[in-house]
Amino acid sequence: MTEFGSPEQTPSLTGPRRTQRLGAYAVVVRDGALLLTKISPSGYPVGYWALPGGGVDHGEAPHDAVRRELYEETGLTASAVRLVDIHSLRVIDHGRHDAYEDYHGVHVLYAVTVEPGVEPRVVEVDGTTDEAAWVPLTDVAALSTLPVVDYVMERLADYTP
């Protein structure tokens, strides 16, 4: 039995911790495949596939953040970036480190073109990405993906020229 006032009880008495995150994400489609990144043990949720991208630093423009994150997570350089959409997600549940939180993610989505023939590789050391790969569009649904990937897949035509 958990003692009243212990860390396990505190979230339910005070409500979930509120967390908001602004991120910029690259949607890169090439030769019938989508560029995806796999979340490392340093990230959350571990082992899920995501779009290349991540948090916008304080004072950083989302347009610059998507280019930076794309390079850090895949080693690829954006040759063209076009703002397409914004996805918003709110989840009230146990999250990172099993903390009870009210999470609100705002995802700025860009259609991105990269240099042809260059294979992805993770550049950032000890980051939240441990793999980057071109995944055939027909295989994406079989993976454990973040909701933003499902959102993009439903609107894929918006990201292709």
XYZ file of C-alpha atoms in Angstrom:
161
model
C 0.000 0.000 0.000
C 1.283 3.451 -0.880
C 1.601 5.937 1.951
C -0.424 9.146 1.583
C 1.798 11.987 0.399
C 4.425 9.734 -1.144
C 5.625 10.565 -4.679
C 3.327 7.862 -6.086
C 0.256 9.587 -4.626
C 1.193 13.221 -5.140
C 0.346 13.414 -8.877
C -3.193 12.172 -8.351
C -3.755 14.706 -5.544
C -2.280 17.723 -7.311
C -3.090 16.773 -10.890
C -0.709 15.946 -13.685
C 2.397 17.995 -14.378
C 1.760 20.213 -17.413
C 4.316 19.919 -20.204
C 4.247 21.686 -23.554
C 6.728 21.084 -26.350
C 7.155 22.831 -29.690
C 8.900 20.719 -32.307
C 9.762 20.999 -35.990
C 9.661 17.829 -38.110
C 10.778 16.864 -41.602
C 8.570 14.794 -43.871
C 10.936 13.398 -46.475
C 9.504 11.070 -49.144
C 11.763 9.561 -51.776
C 11.358 6.619 -54.155
C 8.263 5.276 -52.369
C 9.856 5.471 -48.903
C 9.506 7.748 -45.873
C 12.537 8.815 -43.850
C 12.013 7.768 -40.218
C 14.101 7.804 -37.057
C 14.009 5.331 -34.171
C 13.852 6.642 -30.603
C 16.846 5.629 -28.484
C 16.863 4.658 -24.794
C 17.580 8.347 -24.056
C 14.222 9.332 -25.605
C 10.582 8.518 -25.114
C 8.926 6.228 -26.017
C 11.927 3.986 -26.596
C 11.939 1.969 -29.816
C 9.166 3.885 -31.552
C 9.655 5.327 -35.022
C 9.269 9.052 -35.569
C 9.806 11.744 -38.144
C 13.236 13.358 -38.117
C 12.982 16.454 -35.996
C 12.560 17.632 -32.472
C 12.426 20.501 -30.082
C 12.753 24.083 -31.211
C 15.385 25.776 -29.031
C 14.561 29.053 -27.288
C 14.963 31.850 -29.828
C 15.331 29.438 -32.759
C 13.037 29.665 -35.766
C 11.172 26.393 -36.509
C 12.427 26.658 -40.115
C 16.022 26.528 -38.801
C 15.217 23.857 -36.194
C 13.911 21.402 -38.783
C 17.146 21.723 -40.784
C 19.298 21.294 -37.662
C 17.334 18.328 -36.346
C 17.285 16.632 -39.758
C 21.070 16.808 -39.909
C 21.622 15.686 -36.287
C 19.315 12.693 -36.613
C 20.012 11.585 -40.194
C 23.173 13.291 -41.448
C 21.124 14.627 -44.373
C 21.015 18.264 -45.440
C 17.750 19.831 -46.540
C 17.914 21.296 -50.030
C 14.320 22.604 -49.843
C 11.959 23.146 -46.899
C 8.255 23.971 -47.235
C 5.867 24.520 -44.326
C 2.828 22.256 -44.756
C 0.865 21.799 -41.544
C 0.770 21.868 -37.757
C -0.215 18.812 -35.735
C -1.231 19.107 -32.105
C -1.488 16.304 -29.597
C -2.608 16.276 -25.976
C -2.152 13.238 -23.762
C -2.918 13.003 -20.058
C -1.261 9.838 -18.809
C 1.911 8.380 -17.390
C 4.785 9.445 -19.614
C 8.549 9.784 -19.420
C 9.941 8.213 -16.216
C 6.344 7.098 -15.496
C 5.483 10.633 -14.357
C 1.814 11.546 -14.562
C 1.624 14.446 -16.984
C -0.661 16.557 -19.115
C 1.469 16.642 -22.284
C 0.758 19.001 -25.171
C 2.911 18.574 -28.260
C 2.800 21.065 -31.112
C 4.466 19.697 -34.245
C 5.368 22.046 -37.096
C 5.499 19.848 -40.207
C 7.644 20.577 -43.247
C 7.917 18.881 -46.631
C 11.661 18.513 -47.066
C 13.782 17.573 -50.036
C 17.243 16.091 -49.536
C 20.117 15.306 -51.860
C 19.417 12.102 -53.827
C 21.510 9.022 -53.225
C 22.716 9.959 -49.729
C 21.947 7.371 -47.066
C 20.887 8.449 -43.570
C 23.127 8.027 -40.541
C 22.733 9.352 -37.017
C 25.217 12.186 -36.386
C 24.267 13.303 -32.867
C 26.104 11.338 -30.160
C 24.067 10.138 -27.152
C 20.901 11.765 -28.480
C 17.321 10.581 -28.616
C 17.764 8.877 -32.000
C 19.666 5.641 -32.505
C 18.670 4.751 -36.073
C 17.552 6.491 -39.261
C 16.179 4.656 -42.280
C 14.177 4.914 -45.468
C 11.041 2.863 -44.761
C 8.904 1.777 -47.723
C 5.516 3.494 -47.473
C 3.848 0.076 -47.550
C 5.775 -0.947 -44.397
C 5.154 2.102 -42.198
C 1.814 0.861 -40.810
C 3.486 -2.287 -39.433
C 5.872 -0.263 -37.240
C 5.316 1.204 -33.790
C 5.107 4.886 -34.701
C 4.253 8.116 -32.968
C 0.791 9.577 -33.697
C 2.300 12.358 -35.815
C 3.580 9.726 -38.273
C 0.046 8.336 -38.649
C -1.242 11.882 -39.143
C 1.283 12.507 -41.935
C 0.586 9.159 -43.615
C -3.119 10.092 -43.872
C -2.128 13.328 -45.645
C 0.937 12.191 -47.559
C -0.127 13.864 -50.813
C 0.291 17.258 -49.081
C 4.023 16.586 -48.688
C 4.876 15.511 -52.208
C 5.456 17.952 -55.089
